XYZ file of C-alpha atoms in Angstrom:
395
model
C 41.286 43.433 22.063
C 41.656 45.288 25.389
C 41.991 49.032 24.931
C 45.111 50.598 26.466
C 44.758 53.653 28.735
C 47.949 55.089 27.187
C 47.855 56.809 23.842
C 50.418 56.272 21.157
C 51.912 59.690 21.835
C 52.328 58.877 25.547
C 53.991 55.520 24.818
C 56.452 57.052 22.349
C 57.159 59.886 24.840
C 57.977 57.416 27.645
C 60.336 55.502 25.354
C 62.057 58.770 24.368
C 62.604 59.643 28.052
C 64.276 56.231 28.532
C 66.503 56.841 25.534
C 67.442 60.254 27.024
C 68.855 58.508 30.101
C 65.947 58.062 32.538
C 65.967 54.854 34.554
C 63.317 52.196 33.975
C 62.212 51.978 37.604
C 61.745 55.724 37.890
C 59.756 55.863 34.633
C 57.465 53.056 35.784
C 56.909 54.726 39.183
C 56.318 58.095 37.518
C 53.780 56.929 34.931
C 52.151 54.166 37.018
C 52.942 51.055 35.032
C 54.892 47.853 35.506
C 58.327 47.109 34.147
C 56.885 44.233 32.083
C 54.617 46.699 30.297
C 57.537 49.032 29.643
C 59.714 46.307 28.126
C 56.750 45.103 26.002
C 56.371 48.646 24.644
C 60.093 48.851 23.988
C 60.081 45.554 22.062
C 57.107 46.637 20.021
C 57.590 50.368 19.470
C 61.362 50.777 19.905
C 62.846 53.139 17.298
C 59.417 54.308 16.010
C 57.827 57.687 15.966
C 54.128 58.420 16.629
C 53.055 57.973 12.986
C 54.729 54.564 12.756
C 53.080 53.433 15.978
C 49.632 54.483 14.777
C 50.195 52.709 11.466
C 51.257 49.498 13.249
C 48.235 49.623 15.507
C 45.881 50.076 12.527
C 47.481 47.120 10.774
C 46.992 44.931 13.830
C 43.320 45.878 14.065
C 42.833 45.211 10.346
C 44.568 41.833 10.672
C 42.374 40.832 13.611
C 39.260 41.847 11.676
C 40.317 39.807 8.635
C 41.012 36.779 10.806
C 37.589 37.071 12.378
C 35.885 37.341 8.977
C 37.848 34.363 7.649
C 36.892 32.264 10.675
C 33.232 33.199 10.260
C 33.320 32.404 6.532
C 34.905 29.015 7.193
C 32.304 28.284 9.858
C 29.484 29.234 7.471
C 30.985 27.027 4.768
C 31.246 24.082 7.156
C 27.625 24.624 8.234
C 26.393 24.702 4.625
C 28.316 21.517 3.828
C 26.648 19.899 6.808
C 23.239 20.770 5.315
C 23.929 19.608 1.754
C 21.995 16.359 2.254
C 18.852 18.199 3.363
C 16.256 19.849 1.161
C 15.353 23.076 2.936
C 11.906 23.412 1.389
C 9.293 23.347 4.134
C 9.331 25.567 7.244
C 9.521 22.500 9.499
C 12.726 21.312 7.814
C 14.210 24.804 8.091
C 13.456 24.896 11.812
C 15.244 21.576 12.235
C 18.227 22.875 10.233
C 18.533 26.018 12.389
C 18.314 23.938 15.572
C 21.015 21.632 14.187
C 23.373 24.553 13.465
C 22.787 26.082 16.883
C 23.483 22.791 18.642
C 26.312 21.409 16.502
C 28.225 24.516 15.386
C 27.494 26.708 18.428
C 25.915 29.399 16.279
C 23.439 31.972 17.437
C 19.913 31.761 16.105
C 20.326 35.024 14.189
C 23.479 33.847 12.441
C 22.053 30.411 11.635
C 19.032 32.091 10.014
C 21.312 34.314 7.926
C 23.347 31.300 6.766
C 20.258 29.396 5.642
C 18.504 32.502 4.346
C 15.308 32.268 6.363
C 13.447 34.817 8.444
C 13.608 34.474 12.212
C 9.830 34.789 12.495
C 9.525 31.552 10.505
C 11.875 29.792 12.915
C 10.127 31.066 16.025
C 6.631 30.279 14.768
C 4.841 27.536 16.701
C 1.953 25.753 15.002
C -1.465 25.781 16.660
C -2.803 22.989 14.426
C -4.656 20.236 16.361
C -2.956 16.852 16.687
C -5.913 14.870 15.260
C -4.989 11.917 17.439
C -8.244 10.001 16.903
C -8.101 10.502 13.138
C -4.481 9.366 13.009
C -5.292 6.258 15.054
C -8.188 5.354 12.766
C -6.093 6.037 9.663
C -3.362 3.724 10.942
C -5.954 1.054 11.750
C -7.452 1.228 8.247
C -4.002 1.162 6.678
C -3.209 -1.927 8.756
C -6.357 -3.649 7.548
C -5.879 -2.490 3.930
C -2.122 -2.589 3.596
C -2.121 -2.052 -0.165
C -4.542 0.915 -0.143
C -3.274 4.422 -0.878
C -4.468 7.599 0.796
C -7.259 8.186 -1.753
C -9.106 4.948 -0.965
C -8.421 5.360 2.755
C -9.903 8.857 2.475
C -13.074 7.386 0.981
C -13.300 4.865 3.826
C -12.844 7.636 6.417
C -15.609 9.680 4.812
C -17.902 6.648 4.931
C -17.311 6.393 8.678
C -18.313 10.028 9.186
C -14.901 11.719 9.367
C -15.460 14.975 7.478
C -11.919 15.781 6.419
C -10.270 17.332 3.370
C -8.452 14.993 0.990
C -5.271 17.035 1.312
C -5.398 16.668 5.079
C -5.784 12.909 4.701
C -2.776 12.927 2.390
C -0.729 14.961 4.897
C -1.584 12.692 7.812
C -0.950 9.643 5.618
C 2.508 10.955 4.762
C 3.353 12.035 8.314
C 2.416 8.599 9.668
C 4.705 6.925 7.129
C 1.974 4.778 5.575
C 3.070 5.059 1.943
C 2.657 1.839 -0.031
C 5.942 0.607 -1.466
C 5.768 -0.541 -5.055
C 7.041 -4.079 -5.500
C 8.157 -3.723 -9.090
C 8.422 -1.167 -11.833
C 5.364 -0.443 -13.865
C 5.448 -1.194 -17.564
C 4.073 1.665 -19.616
C 1.726 0.906 -22.465
C 3.083 1.739 -25.908
C 1.431 2.114 -29.257
C -2.126 3.135 -30.067
C -4.444 3.637 -27.123
C -7.593 1.505 -26.947
C -10.879 3.224 -27.912
C -13.616 3.359 -25.226
C -16.641 1.127 -25.049
C -19.652 2.589 -26.836
C -22.415 1.213 -24.596
C -22.331 1.523 -20.793
C -24.779 -1.180 -19.734
C -24.250 -4.280 -17.582
C -23.237 -7.432 -19.461
C -22.056 -5.418 -22.454
C -18.673 -7.088 -22.247
C -16.896 -9.640 -20.077
C -13.169 -10.261 -19.764
C -11.719 -13.594 -18.672
C -8.220 -14.575 -17.607
C -6.241 -16.812 -15.237
C -4.111 -15.989 -12.191
C -1.563 -18.445 -10.776
C -0.281 -18.850 -7.222
C 0.887 -21.614 -4.882
C 0.106 -23.064 -1.464
C 2.458 -22.953 1.503
C 3.706 -26.466 0.702
C 4.609 -25.438 -2.851
C 1.722 -26.925 -4.872
C 0.384 -24.522 -7.481
C -3.247 -23.539 -8.062
C -5.140 -21.343 -10.509
C -7.921 -18.758 -10.312
C -10.267 -18.266 -13.251
C -11.532 -14.657 -13.143
C -14.505 -13.238 -15.003
C -14.814 -9.423 -14.951
C -17.684 -7.179 -16.063
C -15.848 -4.446 -17.980
C -18.543 -1.779 -17.523
C -19.308 -2.192 -13.830
C -15.779 -3.487 -12.926
C -17.444 -6.297 -10.912
C -15.757 -9.621 -10.376
C -18.518 -11.916 -11.634
C -16.689 -15.154 -10.793
C -13.393 -16.287 -9.289
C -13.019 -20.050 -9.568
C -10.159 -21.582 -7.556
C -8.796 -25.045 -8.308
C -5.551 -26.881 -8.909
C -6.463 -27.591 -12.535
C -9.048 -25.823 -14.722
C -9.559 -27.216 -18.216
C -11.507 -25.871 -21.161
C -14.513 -28.034 -20.214
C -14.464 -26.570 -16.695
C -14.315 -23.029 -18.139
C -17.322 -23.736 -20.362
C -19.237 -25.181 -17.407
C -18.471 -22.198 -15.157
C -19.464 -19.718 -17.873
C -22.720 -21.590 -18.467
C -23.550 -21.345 -14.764
C -22.640 -17.643 -14.718
C -24.769 -16.893 -17.806
C -27.731 -18.628 -16.179
C -27.327 -16.355 -13.162
C -26.337 -13.048 -14.803
C -27.565 -13.293 -18.376
C -25.707 -13.576 -21.700
C -22.969 -10.990 -22.350
C -22.657 -9.066 -25.579
C -18.977 -9.989 -25.944
C -16.330 -12.044 -24.155
C -12.665 -11.064 -24.470
C -9.697 -13.311 -23.689
C -6.138 -14.066 -24.686
C -5.002 -17.110 -26.666
C -4.683 -19.453 -23.698
C -5.077 -23.141 -24.405
C -8.199 -23.294 -22.220
C -9.925 -20.669 -24.399
C -8.826 -22.107 -27.757
C -9.578 -25.741 -26.957
C -12.135 -27.811 -28.874
C -14.457 -27.772 -25.862
C -14.559 -23.956 -25.760
C -14.939 -23.636 -29.526
C -17.912 -26.005 -29.499
C -19.458 -24.319 -26.464
C -19.211 -20.784 -27.898
C -20.764 -21.970 -31.160
C -23.647 -23.684 -29.374
C -24.235 -20.717 -27.045
C -24.107 -18.247 -29.975
C -21.652 -16.026 -28.120
C -19.389 -13.440 -29.716
C -15.838 -14.202 -28.548
C -12.883 -11.900 -29.215
C -9.227 -12.895 -28.910
C -6.780 -10.074 -28.244
C -3.685 -9.662 -30.392
C -0.773 -11.880 -29.300
C 1.598 -10.071 -26.962
C -0.889 -7.233 -26.314
C -2.275 -7.868 -22.794
C -3.446 -4.259 -22.470
C -6.144 -4.984 -25.031
C -7.635 -6.915 -22.112
C -6.675 -4.150 -19.681
C -9.694 -4.334 -17.346
C -9.035 -7.958 -16.439
C -5.264 -7.369 -16.250
C -5.833 -4.486 -13.809
C -8.107 -6.687 -11.688
C -5.515 -9.481 -11.674
C -2.876 -6.986 -10.550
C -5.054 -5.767 -7.664
C -5.844 -9.351 -6.627
C -2.165 -10.266 -6.585
C -1.121 -7.078 -4.795
C -3.847 -7.023 -2.129
C -4.597 -10.735 -1.654
C -2.150 -13.235 -3.128
C 1.039 -11.430 -2.050
C -0.410 -10.749 1.403
C -1.806 -14.211 2.228
C -0.203 -17.581 2.893
C -2.570 -20.310 1.651
C -2.590 -23.686 3.441
C -4.963 -25.609 1.208
C -7.613 -25.454 -1.476
C -10.482 -24.794 0.964
C -8.513 -22.001 2.599
C -7.748 -20.440 -0.797
C -11.387 -20.634 -1.914
C -12.702 -19.021 1.271
C -10.037 -16.272 1.206
C -10.688 -15.483 -2.473
C -14.464 -15.450 -1.903
C -14.108 -12.995 0.997
C -11.810 -10.745 -0.988
C -14.100 -10.768 -4.054
C -17.109 -9.858 -1.892
C -15.116 -7.016 -0.332
C -13.921 -5.897 -3.790
C -17.455 -5.748 -5.177
C -19.277 -4.282 -2.183
C -16.785 -2.289 -0.073
C -13.615 -1.394 -1.935
C -13.848 2.036 -3.672
C -12.886 1.922 -7.352
C -11.077 4.941 -8.790
C -12.383 4.340 -12.334
C -15.957 4.604 -11.024
C -15.488 7.859 -9.140
C -14.583 5.881 -5.998
C -17.922 4.079 -5.970
C -17.995 0.363 -5.350
C -18.659 -1.875 -8.372
C -21.903 -3.103 -6.761
C -23.156 0.475 -6.234
C -22.285 1.419 -9.796
C -24.030 -1.690 -11.163
C -27.126 -0.851 -9.104
C -26.999 2.694 -10.441
C -26.911 1.478 -14.047
C -29.741 -0.945 -13.380
C -31.831 1.805 -11.778
C -31.284 4.029 -14.785
C -33.272 1.505 -16.862
C -34.754 3.021 -19.977
C -33.222 6.420 -19.227
C -29.778 5.056 -20.033
C -29.177 5.724 -23.728
C -27.641 2.963 -25.730
C -24.897 5.276 -26.977
C -23.802 6.696 -23.615
C -19.994 6.373 -23.365
C -18.264 4.966 -20.355
C -16.961 7.752 -18.126
C -13.437 6.538 -17.525
C -10.712 4.268 -18.851
C -10.883 2.723 -22.379
C -11.817 -0.951 -22.291
C -12.683 -2.013 -25.850
C -10.198 -3.949 -28.021
C -7.856 -1.848 -30.139
C -8.717 -1.250 -33.769
C -11.900 -2.552 -35.294
C -13.659 -5.423 -33.539
C -12.722 -8.709 -35.131
C -15.667 -10.964 -35.674
C -14.916 -14.471 -34.477
C -15.955 -17.297 -36.757
C -15.785 -20.556 -34.788
C -13.440 -23.082 -36.243
C -14.518 -26.625 -36.821
C -13.358 -28.762 -33.873
C -10.466 -30.975 -34.775
C -11.318 -34.600 -35.293
C -10.276 -36.854 -32.483
C -8.985 -40.389 -32.714
């Protein structure tokens, strides 16, 4: 409000002179003011004394101050409502919020900082961190090649290529580049008693077998018979065909045993291929210990289930198969990459082939009772001895 050069006493005195009979024009010429100003004073202060005029002026100033405070409070409330959808946690987000208030609500930087509750030095700080352009480009390239890999496995691949970088920095760049892997479905949590670990960590101590189903581009379905080494996490075999019977399973296992040696135990579910007469006869002739998991408990065969999940997530859901030859070549390439290149979290991010070579090199130094370092893989409860049933008579 513009300050008047006339005091309250002077204004009241001029009005008293007019009431005493002085003419308006003479009063204005005498005191150096316009007639409009005189009539405004008369409308405002007519009939008042000096105390009343001072009281009225104080009330006007108080009213203007209250209006200003109310307007500021309403502006602050509108600004806070505008920021309700944002989580003001990191300094970068707070800088963006202050810039938004300054631009949208015409606030000063000082006032915007007071509304948010942040120090101005935080807002004015400019990071001197390098851009890491080359590392970001390589990280995006690896994420494009391995679209279902998270930042931990990508970090291992970067370290293999010679990029000496902290894991947290890899995670930050991974998040800033928007490379997070979206989960396709909710994960089912295991319930009940956890499975005890395997007692002997040697190759061929235990194999797990299972089937995975998929279809070609034209709609015809095919199957993949997977054999997993539970200790080394290697994929020992991945047989692709449109139909795989119990006889074919026995033949493939015979070939695998001739190449890798006889396992101490084979674990499977109650699939018809594994409970057929051909498999029962073959396991009895080969003198193999075969264990069937409890019905409805796939996590008792958790190693093979985890491998099947990775195969579906990284290969089957990412590839369109155009025929049996195409499927076999794609599965063979992926299995070779899984065994020799892909880092496995359960093995300390070693590859299954490296871990198998490490166990083989240990030789006699590896004690027979050394426990496996990571996830439990043995069947729950006590091991059930399998007594082969007599094959059903045919004909």
